[in-house]
């Protein structure tokens, strides 16, 4: 076994197989996602004193460790808090196959102050969910969940009652829909009323084939991204690096931002909501990409 610190250099090799053309994660996307996570934590700290309502919650557990590290073994990579190996809520040993993913989890634990704020540790939560699988979901269950989301996709519901809003939807959403159709060879069509769009069985089969090529663990990240954006089209676009995290969240909140121009903006409330969505989405993007990589630490060979 060997241990490595959080600053270890690593290289990636995509382990994604099948016909899916999955682009390897580049440094620009990685830095963008990490920056979004840091900005979210900063926004929460700055806005904590600005919240007017007073609510009482169970106190967060105290930080009981001084340092974090990553341990490499035959089964994968583990996170160590001082001399204690990290475990999931079910008590299962925390083991992942991706070293950068383990480093990301260790970094989240290392970033905690006096208390462990679990609600802000999205990557750790995704890993715990993937390992424990509390709902005992199979890959088929998760693919069906994603397919059922297409009929309620945010960007497929547009309205022509207000010209300014409709023009905004056409300019911002339609190019993403066109990209999705070209990328997955589908023919998704938007609807102009409350009637759900008609999704052909052929389109469902093509999209299902794409998701089935991913591992069960990786699909947890896709579901987290789709639930965050309320859109499978936007989720795929940001994971495929067609959109940045900030842009994808902005498109998901397009109608809300349009209404805020007329009704006003509650700065701390709406800003926190936006930062939280960006943090959740950034974690999902990192989780998907890091799960699709086999990674190793470069070692110096002593001759």
XYZ file of C-alpha atoms in Angstrom:
303
model
C 0.000 0.000 0.000
C 0.998 3.614 -0.377
C -0.407 6.921 0.708
C -0.463 10.168 -1.146
C -1.135 13.732 -0.098
C -3.768 15.981 -1.534
C -1.306 17.689 -3.800
C -0.221 14.554 -5.687
C 0.094 14.815 -9.417
C -1.894 12.381 -11.471
C -2.697 11.521 -15.039
C -5.896 10.194 -16.507
C -6.823 7.510 -18.923
C -10.491 7.250 -19.976
C -11.941 3.838 -19.166
C -15.299 4.557 -20.810
C -16.053 1.911 -23.392
C -18.676 1.384 -26.063
C -19.684 3.663 -28.879
C -20.162 6.710 -26.728
C -17.710 9.447 -27.682
C -16.872 10.695 -24.205
C -14.344 13.492 -24.210
C -11.686 13.322 -21.478
C -11.989 15.967 -18.844
C -9.736 18.920 -19.560
C -7.987 21.162 -17.088
C -10.162 24.164 -17.903
C -13.372 22.338 -16.973
C -11.782 20.943 -13.819
C -10.619 24.378 -12.654
C -14.011 25.865 -13.512
C -15.885 23.269 -11.465
C -13.516 23.581 -8.508
C -13.799 27.385 -8.622
C -17.596 27.166 -8.567
C -17.486 24.934 -5.486
C -15.195 27.395 -3.686
C -17.362 30.371 -4.630
C -20.416 28.580 -3.241
C -18.766 27.982 0.132
C -17.668 31.623 0.248
C -21.185 32.834 -0.575
C -22.682 30.749 2.208
C -20.217 32.200 4.713
C -20.844 35.802 3.651
C -24.628 35.437 3.611
C -24.963 33.637 6.922
C -25.187 36.938 8.812
C -27.679 38.393 6.330
C -30.387 35.812 6.833
C -33.396 37.293 8.513
C -35.427 34.189 9.466
C -34.080 32.314 12.480
C -34.337 28.547 12.266
C -32.872 25.972 14.593
C -31.364 22.769 13.275
C -29.443 19.911 14.797
C -25.878 21.035 15.378
C -23.281 19.827 12.907
C -20.757 17.305 14.234
C -17.451 18.698 15.435
C -14.334 18.157 13.373
C -12.471 15.358 15.157
C -9.430 15.008 12.879
C -6.419 17.168 12.090
C -5.354 15.981 8.652
C -6.656 13.951 5.737
C -4.845 11.656 3.316
C -5.519 9.084 0.613
C -4.496 5.454 0.986
C -3.916 3.248 -2.045
C -4.613 -0.475 -1.891
C -5.519 -3.416 -4.079
C -9.241 -2.643 -3.841
C -8.934 1.025 -4.768
C -8.407 4.281 -2.911
C -9.499 5.082 0.624
C -9.711 8.337 2.568
C -8.028 8.460 5.961
C -8.908 10.999 8.657
C -5.835 11.002 10.891
C -5.531 7.241 11.449
C -9.201 6.423 10.898
C -10.429 5.106 7.575
C -13.507 6.902 6.299
C -16.777 4.947 6.230
C -20.150 5.615 4.617
C -23.342 6.323 6.594
C -24.118 2.594 6.415
C -20.738 1.762 7.874
C -19.283 0.487 4.595
C -15.574 1.207 4.079
C -15.091 4.102 1.687
C -13.302 2.712 -1.387
C -13.322 4.209 -4.891
C -11.448 3.228 -8.049
C -10.508 6.782 -9.007
C -7.654 8.413 -7.117
C -8.637 12.024 -8.023
C -12.143 11.269 -6.760
C -10.706 10.085 -3.443
C -8.536 13.211 -3.325
C -11.611 15.374 -3.977
C -13.433 13.758 -1.039
C -10.383 14.152 1.194
C -10.196 17.805 0.156
C -13.816 18.370 1.149
C -13.149 16.913 4.596
C -9.933 18.913 4.891
C -11.804 22.131 4.030
C -14.155 21.802 7.017
C -13.612 24.235 9.866
C -14.728 23.599 13.432
C -17.828 21.690 12.334
C -18.408 19.212 9.506
C -20.970 20.849 7.220
C -22.248 17.788 5.376
C -24.815 19.766 3.385
C -21.966 21.462 1.491
C -19.981 18.284 0.802
C -21.687 17.300 -2.435
C -18.908 15.116 -3.869
C -18.668 13.137 -0.635
C -22.449 12.730 -0.554
C -22.450 11.433 -4.130
C -19.733 8.911 -3.310
C -21.597 7.720 -0.219
C -24.801 7.322 -2.244
C -22.999 5.414 -4.987
C -21.333 3.056 -2.499
C -24.320 2.434 -0.211
C -27.013 2.623 -2.923
C -29.654 3.127 -0.196
C -32.592 2.631 -2.572
C -31.080 -0.531 -4.094
C -31.366 0.880 -7.592
C -30.196 -1.110 -10.587
C -28.739 0.423 -13.720
C -32.066 -0.177 -15.486
C -33.920 1.702 -12.741
C -31.633 4.691 -13.099
C -31.764 4.755 -16.888
C -35.572 4.600 -16.797
C -35.617 7.478 -14.315
C -33.553 9.588 -16.683
C -35.711 8.644 -19.667
C -38.888 9.594 -17.816
C -37.393 13.024 -17.191
C -37.229 13.873 -20.896
C -40.959 14.514 -21.130
C -40.729 17.179 -18.417
C -37.453 18.748 -19.499
C -37.349 22.467 -18.723
C -35.975 23.611 -22.086
C -38.632 21.715 -24.057
C -41.460 23.774 -22.505
C -41.593 27.211 -24.103
C -44.322 29.850 -24.248
C -45.197 32.489 -26.819
C -47.581 34.480 -24.599
C -44.822 36.976 -23.788
C -42.730 37.912 -26.782
C -39.648 38.993 -24.831
C -39.581 35.743 -22.853
C -40.196 33.664 -25.954
C -37.389 35.410 -27.836
C -35.097 34.756 -24.886
C -36.008 31.046 -24.874
C -35.468 30.744 -28.611
C -32.080 32.450 -28.464
C -30.808 30.623 -25.381
C -32.526 27.225 -25.306
C -32.970 26.297 -28.961
C -29.223 26.069 -29.736
C -28.777 23.612 -26.856
C -31.706 21.490 -28.064
C -30.197 21.486 -31.568
C -26.837 20.408 -30.143
C -28.468 17.587 -28.179
C -30.295 16.297 -31.268
C -27.124 16.352 -33.311
C -24.978 14.789 -30.596
C -27.314 11.876 -29.867
C -29.005 11.666 -33.273
C -32.431 12.356 -31.806
C -35.315 14.583 -32.843
C -36.568 16.181 -29.647
C -39.153 18.877 -30.298
C -40.236 21.636 -27.944
C -43.855 22.288 -27.034
C -45.530 25.692 -26.851
C -48.144 24.793 -24.233
C -48.564 22.604 -21.147
C -48.931 19.463 -23.257
C -45.799 17.311 -22.800
C -43.629 16.935 -25.896
C -43.906 13.689 -27.819
C -40.761 11.590 -27.461
C -40.455 8.750 -29.971
C -39.402 5.262 -28.898
C -36.400 5.467 -31.196
C -35.174 8.593 -29.452
C -35.659 6.950 -26.062
C -33.675 3.913 -27.185
C -30.777 6.074 -28.417
C -30.646 8.044 -25.184
C -30.988 4.881 -23.096
C -28.102 3.263 -24.988
C -25.937 6.249 -24.176
C -26.627 6.071 -20.440
C -26.341 2.282 -20.295
C -22.732 2.593 -21.412
C -21.884 4.205 -18.074
C -21.275 2.408 -14.807
C -23.882 2.293 -12.051
C -21.793 4.649 -9.909
C -21.474 7.221 -12.687
C -25.226 7.299 -13.274
C -25.683 8.672 -9.753
C -23.812 11.753 -10.940
C -26.044 12.117 -13.998
C -29.181 11.899 -11.866
C -27.774 14.484 -9.448
C -27.091 16.855 -12.362
C -30.521 16.301 -13.939
C -32.317 16.835 -10.614
C -30.322 20.032 -10.091
C -31.114 21.545 -13.504
C -34.509 19.911 -14.049
C -33.255 19.199 -17.549
C -31.594 16.188 -19.111
C -30.631 18.302 -22.146
C -28.735 20.867 -20.066
C -27.184 18.167 -17.879
C -25.739 16.331 -20.872
C -24.538 19.604 -22.398
C -22.554 20.633 -19.334
C -21.113 17.153 -18.745
C -20.098 16.964 -22.418
C -18.393 20.378 -21.969
C -20.684 22.181 -24.392
C -21.734 24.515 -21.544
C -19.979 25.780 -18.437
C -21.491 25.180 -15.019
C -22.477 28.830 -14.634
C -24.101 28.957 -18.079
C -26.063 25.748 -17.529
C -27.458 27.046 -14.231
C -28.301 30.376 -15.860
C -30.242 28.581 -18.604
C -32.060 26.436 -16.047
C -33.099 29.629 -14.195
C -33.919 31.567 -17.357
C -37.617 32.083 -16.645
C -36.990 32.878 -12.983
C -34.394 35.519 -13.846
C -36.787 36.995 -16.408
C -39.505 37.364 -13.773
C -37.072 38.860 -11.264
C -36.558 41.808 -13.598
C -40.182 42.778 -12.962
C -40.762 41.652 -9.371
C -37.397 42.424 -7.841
C -34.598 40.322 -6.428
C -33.999 39.333 -2.825
C -30.222 39.475 -2.971
C -29.178 36.987 -0.309
C -31.976 34.510 -1.069
C -31.734 34.368 -4.855
C -27.950 34.640 -4.871
C -27.617 31.754 -2.424
C -30.005 29.665 -4.487
C -27.918 30.269 -7.599
C -24.649 29.482 -5.801
C -26.089 26.286 -4.353
C -27.236 25.086 -7.771
C -23.805 25.818 -9.215
C -22.093 23.926 -6.393
C -24.343 20.896 -6.829
C -23.866 20.862 -10.586
C -20.086 21.314 -10.347
C -19.911 18.356 -7.969
C -21.981 16.222 -10.348
C -19.747 17.118 -13.317
C -16.578 16.280 -11.394
C -18.097 13.059 -10.085
C -19.043 11.845 -13.574
C -15.693 12.663 -15.141
C -13.591 11.299 -12.309
C -15.611 8.078 -12.292
C -14.852 7.661 -15.985
C -11.118 7.734 -15.436
C -8.492 5.285 -14.304
C -5.858 7.282 -12.512
C -2.503 6.665 -10.982
C 0.172 8.666 -9.236
C 3.431 8.990 -11.099
C 6.243 7.448 -9.095
C 9.932 7.986 -9.432
C 11.704 4.760 -10.236
C 14.919 4.236 -8.347
C 17.342 2.416 -10.627
